mmCIF file of C-alpha atoms in Angstrom:
data_model
loop_
_atom_site.group_PDB
_atom_site.id
_atom_site.type_symbol
_atom_site.label_atom_id
_atom_site.label_comp_id
_atom_site.label_asym_id
_atom_site.label_seq_id
_atom_site.Cartn_x
_atom_site.Cartn_y
_atom_site.Cartn_z
ATOM 1 C CA MET A 1 -14.258 8.601 -4.615
ATOM 2 C CA GLY A 2 -11.061 8.144 -2.350
ATOM 3 C CA GLN A 3 -7.377 9.089 -2.417
ATOM 4 C CA PRO A 4 -4.257 7.354 -1.025
ATOM 5 C CA CYS A 5 -2.256 8.835 1.499
ATOM 6 C CA TYR A 6 0.800 7.973 4.143
ATOM 7 C CA ILE A 7 -0.862 6.614 7.169
ATOM 8 C CA THR A 8 2.011 5.846 8.801
ATOM 9 C CA TRP A 9 5.710 7.897 8.569
ATOM 10 C CA ASP A 10 8.528 6.356 10.422
ATOM 11 C CA THR A 11 11.315 9.325 10.208
ATOM 12 C CA HIS A 12 14.056 7.412 11.968
ATOM 13 C CA ASN A 13 13.965 4.812 9.102
ATOM 14 C CA SER A 14 12.644 6.943 6.569
ATOM 15 C CA LYS A 15 9.781 4.413 5.729
ATOM 16 C CA ALA A 16 6.077 5.009 5.583
ATOM 17 C CA GLU A 17 2.883 3.007 4.632
ATOM 18 C CA ILE A 18 0.231 3.991 2.346
ATOM 19 C CA GLY A 19 -3.359 3.705 2.484
ATOM 20 C CA TYR A 20 -6.229 4.210 0.041
ATOM 21 C CA ALA A 21 -10.029 3.175 -0.224
ATOM 22 C CA LEU A 22 -11.874 3.433 -3.282
ATOM 23 C CA ALA A 23 -15.552 3.716 -3.933
ATOM 24 C CA ARG A 24 -16.332 0.315 -5.882
ATOM 25 C CA THR A 25 -18.151 2.265 -8.468
ATOM 26 C CA HIS A 26 -14.537 3.463 -9.795
ATOM 27 C CA TRP A 27 -12.896 0.274 -9.606
ATOM 28 C CA GLY A 28 -11.175 -1.030 -12.520
ATOM 29 C CA LYS A 29 -10.534 2.329 -14.158
ATOM 30 C CA GLY A 30 -6.862 3.012 -13.208
ATOM 31 C CA TYR A 31 -7.505 6.171 -11.136
ATOM 32 C CA MET A 32 -6.151 4.534 -7.877
ATOM 33 C CA SER A 33 -2.880 3.316 -9.620
ATOM 34 C CA GLU A 34 -2.445 6.437 -11.146
ATOM 35 C CA ALA A 35 -2.780 8.134 -7.598
ATOM 36 C CA VAL A 36 -0.554 5.572 -5.810
ATOM 37 C CA LYS A 37 2.136 6.449 -8.273
ATOM 38 C CA SER A 38 2.095 10.082 -7.536
ATOM 39 C CA VAL A 39 1.725 9.398 -3.383
ATOM 40 C CA ILE A 40 5.084 6.868 -4.130
ATOM 41 C CA ASP A 41 6.931 9.546 -6.156
ATOM 42 C CA PHE A 42 6.025 12.481 -3.421
ATOM 43 C CA GLY A 43 7.542 10.147 -0.633
ATOM 44 C CA PHE A 44 10.835 9.580 -2.555
ATOM 45 C CA ASP A 45 11.138 13.043 -3.849
ATOM 46 C CA VAL A 46 9.920 15.579 -1.146
ATOM 47 C CA MET A 47 9.620 13.164 1.994
ATOM 48 C CA LYS A 48 12.985 11.340 1.136
ATOM 49 C CA LEU A 49 11.773 8.080 2.241
ATOM 50 C CA VAL A 50 13.974 4.881 1.644
ATOM 51 C CA ARG A 51 10.900 2.233 1.793
ATOM 52 C CA ILE A 52 7.297 2.782 1.111
ATOM 53 C CA GLU A 53 4.839 -0.358 2.244
ATOM 54 C CA ALA A 54 1.238 -1.160 1.750
ATOM 55 C CA ARG A 55 -0.774 -4.261 2.879
ATOM 56 C CA CYS A 56 -3.917 -5.532 1.500
ATOM 57 C CA HIS A 57 -6.256 -8.694 2.610
ATOM 58 C CA PRO A 58 -5.408 -11.681 0.380
ATOM 59 C CA ASN A 59 -8.492 -11.818 -1.505
ATOM 60 C CA ASN A 60 -8.566 -8.385 -2.283
ATOM 61 C CA THR A 61 -7.015 -8.876 -6.020
ATOM 62 C CA GLY A 62 -7.733 -5.286 -7.091
ATOM 63 C CA SER A 63 -5.494 -4.066 -4.283
ATOM 64 C CA SER A 64 -2.743 -6.353 -4.999
ATOM 65 C CA ARG A 65 -3.145 -5.366 -8.814
ATOM 66 C CA VAL A 66 -2.982 -1.277 -7.793
ATOM 67 C CA MET A 67 0.420 -1.976 -5.825
ATOM 68 C CA GLU A 68 1.817 -4.070 -8.522
ATOM 69 C CA LYS A 69 0.819 -1.625 -11.524
ATOM 70 C CA SER A 70 2.727 1.095 -9.079
ATOM 71 C CA GLY A 71 5.644 -0.888 -9.043
ATOM 72 C CA MET A 72 5.649 -2.446 -5.834
ATOM 73 C CA THR A 73 6.934 -5.865 -5.082
ATOM 74 C CA PHE A 74 4.850 -8.604 -3.168
ATOM 75 C CA GLU A 75 7.068 -9.316 0.001
ATOM 76 C CA GLY A 76 4.614 -12.170 1.684
ATOM 77 C CA ILE A 77 2.130 -12.906 3.648
ATOM 78 C CA LEU A 78 1.703 -11.557 7.406
ATOM 79 C CA ARG A 79 0.191 -14.224 9.177
ATOM 80 C CA LYS A 80 -2.807 -13.061 11.334
ATOM 81 C CA HIS A 81 -1.798 -9.735 11.464
ATOM 82 C CA ILE A 82 -4.837 -7.508 12.101
ATOM 83 C CA LEU A 83 -8.067 -8.328 14.058
ATOM 84 C CA VAL A 84 -11.365 -7.872 12.036
ATOM 85 C CA LYS A 85 -14.698 -7.971 14.281
ATOM 86 C CA GLY A 86 -13.156 -10.518 16.377
ATOM 87 C CA VAL A 87 -11.101 -12.489 13.857
ATOM 88 C CA HIS A 88 -7.459 -12.881 13.372
ATOM 89 C CA GLU A 89 -6.675 -12.019 9.375
ATOM 90 C CA ASP A 90 -3.673 -12.391 7.547
ATOM 91 C CA VAL A 91 -2.520 -9.362 5.293
ATOM 92 C CA LYS A 92 -0.325 -9.190 1.927
ATOM 93 C CA MET A 93 2.963 -6.960 2.352
ATOM 94 C CA TYR A 94 4.151 -5.060 -0.517
ATOM 95 C CA SER A 95 6.835 -2.523 -0.919
ATOM 96 C CA ILE A 96 9.230 -0.652 -3.102
ATOM 97 C CA LEU A 97 12.464 1.219 -2.646
ATOM 98 C CA SER A 98 13.694 4.596 -3.537
ATOM 99 C CA GLU A 99 16.538 2.693 -5.715
ATOM 100 C CA GLU A 100 14.043 0.805 -7.432
#
């Protein structure tokens, strides 16, 4: 099915990035939103993070909804941030802070 996890962890700045993938057959059932909330709680409670980030493709409305349901805030578009199959693509950046 898939599960969220921390894909980067910057201990000096007390921040980390969440990444996740979910099989299409499980989309729209709330599984990933619930799992991402648990990973965020772990990051703040156990890892003592101050900031947690996540990114997605601008057209990935499902992933955007997961981040928003998990309490993350849309920060903006990182223009031509990643190279995908030879093409530089934009990404949407979301975050949540420990005090939120």
